[in-house]
Amino acid sequence: MPATSSVTLNTGAVMPTVGLGTWKSQPGQVEHAVEFALKNGYKHIDTAAGYQNETEVGQGIKASGLPREQLFLTTKLDNPDQRNPAAALEASLKKLDTPYLDLWLMHWPAPMTRDGKADKGHDWLDTWKTMEDLYLAHPDKLKAIGVSNFSVEYLERLLAVARVVPAVNQIELHPSCPQDDVVEFCQKKGIVLTAYSPLGSDNSPLLKNETVTKIAQKYGVQPANVLISLQANKPMRTVLPKSVTNERILNNAKIVDLTTEEINELHAIDKTHHFRACHPSWTGFGGIGFPDCK
Ligand code: A2P
């Protein structure tokens, strides 16, 4: 299918396909990146309490002058806040200086302590129940809720009791981490997938991969555009290229329609070059149900 420019969530809300990612975007750089992106056509910004840049992201949004209702803004509940989502939501709204979030995600199904250890005395499913309560009680503050870094196994556990089906599951997706099982499952359940680290994160080998560079040459675009376009060419998929560099922020918004053969060729990269930029084991909960992390 041709690339999309937006997708519709299970709430009926419209989410622009390409958003600016801000994982690893430092305070001091991210304000400008957000402002520049919004002044140059982006309408979707993704951040997280855990990135420790929400205040600066909020400053960038204000500086851009973009009316709030024209922006799709996502942030995430940090792992150490799983025991108190209500306070964490208020803190995020304050830092971002916004009355509401378009999307609030549980960052990981992995409650943690403030000193970075697994908090095994708390169940992430209870966190989800509280997020649902907040969403149902405060439609003025939360337009949608969802999850991030959820495997099929964890989604099945959640959906067995959920009152609200997550609008989105944000996971790592690129040719070396296609996660077909999660993709198929989410599509069946009407859950939009958002691709983080679509380029493979910092110093990615994918930018030099010969399949990627060959397709880039054909379309006269950069390798990054092929990797971002791959995600935008999938149904029910949004994508978050991260950059703090003006020229790249501008460039990354350029999407091309790929052929089915090209998509299949890019897909085949995983067979010989699999990697994750972000392995879930850092949370202290092992592979959290992802088959390639066992
Ligand atoms: P920077 O932020 O310094 O511009 P991902 O989106 O997969 O997380 O990848 C982010 C990484 O890719 C960052 O190191 C970012 O650098 C870099 N990057 C972003 N856009 C491009 C591009 N068009 N070409 C090359 N590298 C890029």
Short mmCIF file of C-alpha atoms in Angstrom, two decimals, residues 32-267:
data_model
loop_
_atom_site.label_atom_id
_atom_site.label_comp_id
_atom_site.label_asym_id
_atom_site.label_seq_id
_atom_site.Cartn_x
_atom_site.Cartn_y
_atom_site.Cartn_z
CA HIS A 32 15.24 23.91 19.24
CA ALA A 33 14.61 20.56 17.54
CA VAL A 34 10.94 20.62 18.59
CA GLU A 35 10.47 24.26 17.63
CA PHE A 36 12.19 23.74 14.27
CA ALA A 37 10.20 20.60 13.49
CA LEU A 38 6.86 22.23 14.31
CA LYS A 39 7.74 25.33 12.30
CA ASN A 40 8.53 23.07 9.35
CA GLY A 41 5.44 20.93 9.07
CA TYR A 42 5.70 18.31 11.82
CA LYS A 43 2.52 18.01 13.86
CA HIS A 44 3.45 15.10 16.12
CA ILE A 45 5.97 15.06 18.97
CA ASP A 46 6.86 12.08 21.13
CA THR A 47 8.54 12.35 24.51
CA ALA A 48 8.58 10.52 27.85
CA ALA A 49 9.00 11.38 31.52
CA GLY A 50 11.95 8.98 31.44
CA TYR A 51 13.76 11.02 28.78
CA GLN A 52 13.99 13.86 31.32
CA ASN A 53 13.32 16.46 28.66
CA GLU A 54 9.58 17.16 29.00
CA THR A 55 10.13 20.72 30.26
CA GLU A 56 12.31 21.54 27.26
CA VAL A 57 9.94 19.80 24.83
CA GLY A 58 7.18 21.99 26.27
CA GLN A 59 9.32 25.08 25.73
CA GLY A 60 9.93 24.08 22.10
CA ILE A 61 6.20 23.61 21.54
CA LYS A 62 5.46 27.07 22.97
CA ALA A 63 8.24 28.69 20.93
CA SER A 64 6.90 27.19 17.70
CA GLY A 65 3.62 29.09 18.06
CA LEU A 66 1.69 26.04 16.78
CA PRO A 67 -1.81 26.05 18.27
CA ARG A 68 -2.13 23.17 20.73
CA GLU A 69 -5.10 21.65 18.88
CA GLN A 70 -2.95 21.22 15.77
CA LEU A 71 -0.37 19.13 17.63
CA PHE A 72 -0.42 15.43 18.51
CA LEU A 73 1.58 15.09 21.73
CA THR A 74 2.60 11.82 23.36
CA THR A 75 4.38 11.22 26.64
CA LYS A 76 4.92 8.13 28.76
CA LEU A 77 4.55 7.01 32.35
CA ASP A 78 8.02 6.32 33.72
CA ASN A 79 8.79 2.93 35.30
CA PRO A 80 9.45 4.31 38.82
CA ASP A 81 6.06 6.09 38.70
CA GLN A 82 4.00 2.94 38.23
CA ARG A 83 2.84 2.99 41.85
CA ASN A 84 1.47 6.52 41.43
CA PRO A 85 0.29 7.26 37.90
CA ALA A 86 -2.03 10.11 38.94
CA ALA A 87 0.82 12.22 40.34
CA ALA A 88 3.02 11.33 37.37
CA LEU A 89 0.34 12.47 34.93
CA GLU A 90 0.04 15.84 36.68
CA ALA A 91 3.83 16.23 36.66
CA SER A 92 4.03 15.52 32.92
CA LEU A 93 1.20 17.96 32.12
CA LYS A 94 2.95 20.62 34.19
CA LYS A 95 6.37 20.09 32.64
CA LEU A 96 4.96 20.02 29.12
CA ASP A 97 2.85 23.05 30.03
CA THR A 98 -0.21 21.59 28.38
CA PRO A 99 -3.77 20.97 29.59
CA TYR A 100 -3.97 17.54 27.93
CA LEU A 101 -2.09 14.70 26.25
CA ASP A 102 -3.15 13.22 22.94
CA LEU A 103 -1.64 9.94 24.05
CA TRP A 104 -0.22 8.64 27.32
CA LEU A 105 1.68 5.35 27.24
CA MET A 106 2.91 2.96 29.89
CA HIS A 107 6.59 3.16 28.95
CA TRP A 108 7.49 -0.43 29.89
CA PRO A 109 5.59 -3.29 31.55
CA ALA A 110 8.28 -3.05 34.18
CA PRO A 111 7.75 -1.24 37.49
CA MET A 112 11.07 -0.04 38.86
CA THR A 113 12.42 1.64 41.97
CA ARG A 114 13.95 5.12 41.92
CA ASP A 115 17.40 3.58 42.16
CA GLY A 116 16.92 1.60 38.95
CA LYS A 117 15.99 -1.85 40.26
CA ALA A 118 13.05 -4.06 39.27
CA ASP A 119 10.11 -3.40 41.61
CA LYS A 120 8.80 -6.94 41.75
CA GLY A 121 6.28 -6.12 44.48
CA HIS A 122 4.09 -4.19 42.04
CA ASP A 123 2.17 -5.57 39.04
CA TRP A 124 2.15 -3.49 35.83
CA LEU A 125 -1.42 -4.73 35.24
CA ASP A 126 -2.50 -2.73 38.29
CA THR A 127 -0.79 0.29 36.76
CA TRP A 128 -2.80 -0.19 33.58
CA LYS A 129 -6.03 -0.36 35.62
CA THR A 130 -5.14 2.99 37.20
CA MET A 131 -4.32 4.47 33.79
CA GLU A 132 -7.75 3.32 32.62
CA ASP A 133 -9.39 4.95 35.66
CA LEU A 134 -7.61 8.22 34.92
CA TYR A 135 -8.55 8.08 31.23
CA LEU A 136 -12.22 7.38 32.00
CA ALA A 137 -12.37 10.03 34.72
CA HIS A 138 -10.44 12.77 32.89
CA PRO A 139 -11.23 12.85 29.16
CA ASP A 140 -10.22 16.52 29.31
CA LYS A 141 -6.65 15.52 30.25
CA LEU A 142 -6.20 12.24 28.38
CA LYS A 143 -7.41 11.80 24.81
CA ALA A 144 -6.02 8.26 24.51
CA ILE A 145 -3.98 5.74 26.48
CA GLY A 146 -1.70 2.98 25.28
CA VAL A 147 1.39 0.95 25.95
CA SER A 148 4.99 0.71 24.83
CA ASN A 149 7.40 -2.21 24.64
CA PHE A 150 4.60 -4.78 24.91
CA SER A 151 5.14 -8.27 23.47
CA VAL A 152 2.26 -10.53 22.37
CA GLU A 153 2.47 -12.44 25.64
CA TYR A 154 2.08 -9.24 27.69
CA LEU A 155 -0.65 -7.83 25.43
CA GLU A 156 -2.66 -11.03 25.85
CA ARG A 157 -2.47 -10.69 29.63
CA LEU A 158 -3.56 -7.06 29.41
CA LEU A 159 -6.41 -7.60 26.95
CA ALA A 160 -7.86 -10.42 29.07
CA VAL A 161 -8.98 -7.82 31.65
CA ALA A 162 -8.74 -4.44 29.89
CA ARG A 163 -11.72 -2.09 29.95
CA VAL A 164 -9.89 0.14 27.45
CA VAL A 165 -8.05 -1.42 24.51
CA PRO A 166 -4.71 0.42 24.16
CA ALA A 167 -4.84 2.85 21.24
CA VAL A 168 -1.16 2.34 20.49
CA ASN A 169 1.74 -0.02 21.21
CA GLN A 170 5.03 1.81 20.66
CA ILE A 171 7.88 -0.62 19.99
CA GLU A 172 11.27 -0.75 18.32
CA LEU A 173 10.70 -1.37 14.60
CA HIS A 174 13.22 -1.30 11.73
CA PRO A 175 14.47 -3.85 9.17
CA SER A 176 16.70 -5.52 11.79
CA CYS A 177 13.83 -5.73 14.29
CA PRO A 178 10.54 -6.23 12.38
CA GLN A 179 8.66 -8.00 15.23
CA ASP A 180 6.16 -9.67 12.88
CA ASP A 181 4.36 -11.44 15.74
CA VAL A 182 3.55 -8.17 17.55
CA VAL A 183 2.60 -6.48 14.27
CA GLU A 184 0.15 -9.21 13.31
CA PHE A 185 -1.37 -9.33 16.80
CA CYS A 186 -1.85 -5.55 17.08
CA GLN A 187 -3.36 -5.34 13.61
CA LYS A 188 -5.98 -7.94 14.56
CA LYS A 189 -6.85 -6.03 17.73
CA GLY A 190 -7.00 -2.60 16.07
CA ILE A 191 -3.98 -1.31 18.01
CA VAL A 192 -1.81 1.14 16.05
CA LEU A 193 1.91 0.42 16.17
CA THR A 194 4.37 3.26 16.53
CA ALA A 195 7.93 2.56 15.43
CA TYR A 196 10.69 3.91 17.64
CA SER A 197 14.33 3.87 16.55
CA PRO A 198 13.24 3.41 12.89
CA LEU A 199 16.81 4.16 11.77
CA GLY A 200 18.29 1.70 14.28
CA SER A 201 19.26 4.53 16.70
CA ASP A 202 22.75 6.08 16.98
CA ASN A 203 25.48 4.95 14.55
CA SER A 204 23.10 2.52 12.92
CA PRO A 205 24.55 -0.03 10.49
CA LEU A 206 21.24 0.17 8.60
CA LEU A 207 22.21 3.56 7.13
CA LYS A 208 25.05 1.77 5.30
CA ASN A 209 23.21 -1.45 4.52
CA GLU A 210 23.48 -2.17 0.80
CA THR A 211 19.81 -3.00 0.29
CA VAL A 212 18.86 0.29 1.95
CA THR A 213 21.40 2.37 0.01
CA LYS A 214 20.41 0.75 -3.30
CA ILE A 215 16.73 1.67 -2.79
CA ALA A 216 17.74 5.16 -1.61
CA GLN A 217 19.69 5.70 -4.82
CA LYS A 218 16.72 4.63 -6.95
CA TYR A 219 14.49 7.28 -5.36
CA GLY A 220 17.22 9.93 -5.01
CA VAL A 221 16.75 10.10 -1.23
CA GLN A 222 18.90 9.37 1.83
CA PRO A 223 19.01 5.92 3.44
CA ALA A 224 17.14 7.41 6.41
CA ASN A 225 14.19 8.22 4.13
CA VAL A 226 13.96 4.59 3.01
CA LEU A 227 13.91 3.38 6.62
CA ILE A 228 11.27 5.91 7.70
CA SER A 229 9.23 5.30 4.53
CA LEU A 230 9.27 1.56 5.20
CA GLN A 231 7.27 2.20 8.39
CA ALA A 232 5.00 4.78 6.75
CA ASN A 233 4.20 2.27 4.00
CA LYS A 234 2.72 -0.16 6.52
CA PRO A 235 -0.96 0.02 7.52
CA MET A 236 -1.83 1.23 11.05
CA ARG A 237 1.74 2.36 11.64
CA THR A 238 3.29 5.63 12.77
CA VAL A 239 7.00 6.36 13.00
CA LEU A 240 9.29 8.49 15.16
CA PRO A 241 12.63 9.40 13.59
CA LYS A 242 14.75 11.19 16.19
CA SER A 243 17.05 14.04 15.26
CA VAL A 244 18.34 17.25 16.80
CA THR A 245 19.86 18.38 13.47
CA ASN A 246 17.85 20.88 11.36
CA GLU A 247 18.81 19.45 8.01
CA ARG A 248 17.93 15.90 9.08
CA ILE A 249 14.65 16.96 10.70
CA LEU A 250 13.64 18.51 7.37
CA ASN A 251 14.91 15.57 5.36
CA ASN A 252 13.25 12.90 7.50
CA ALA A 253 9.76 14.18 6.70
CA LYS A 254 10.20 13.12 3.05
CA ILE A 255 8.34 9.84 2.51
CA VAL A 256 8.42 7.70 -0.64
CA ASP A 257 6.05 4.94 -1.75
CA LEU A 258 7.98 1.67 -1.85
CA THR A 259 7.12 -1.33 -4.01
CA THR A 260 6.12 -4.65 -2.45
CA GLU A 261 9.42 -6.13 -3.70
CA GLU A 262 11.40 -3.38 -1.97
CA ILE A 263 9.47 -3.86 1.26
CA ASN A 264 10.18 -7.61 1.09
CA GLU A 265 13.88 -6.99 0.41
CA LEU A 266 14.10 -4.67 3.43
CA HIS A 267 12.25 -7.23 5.50
#
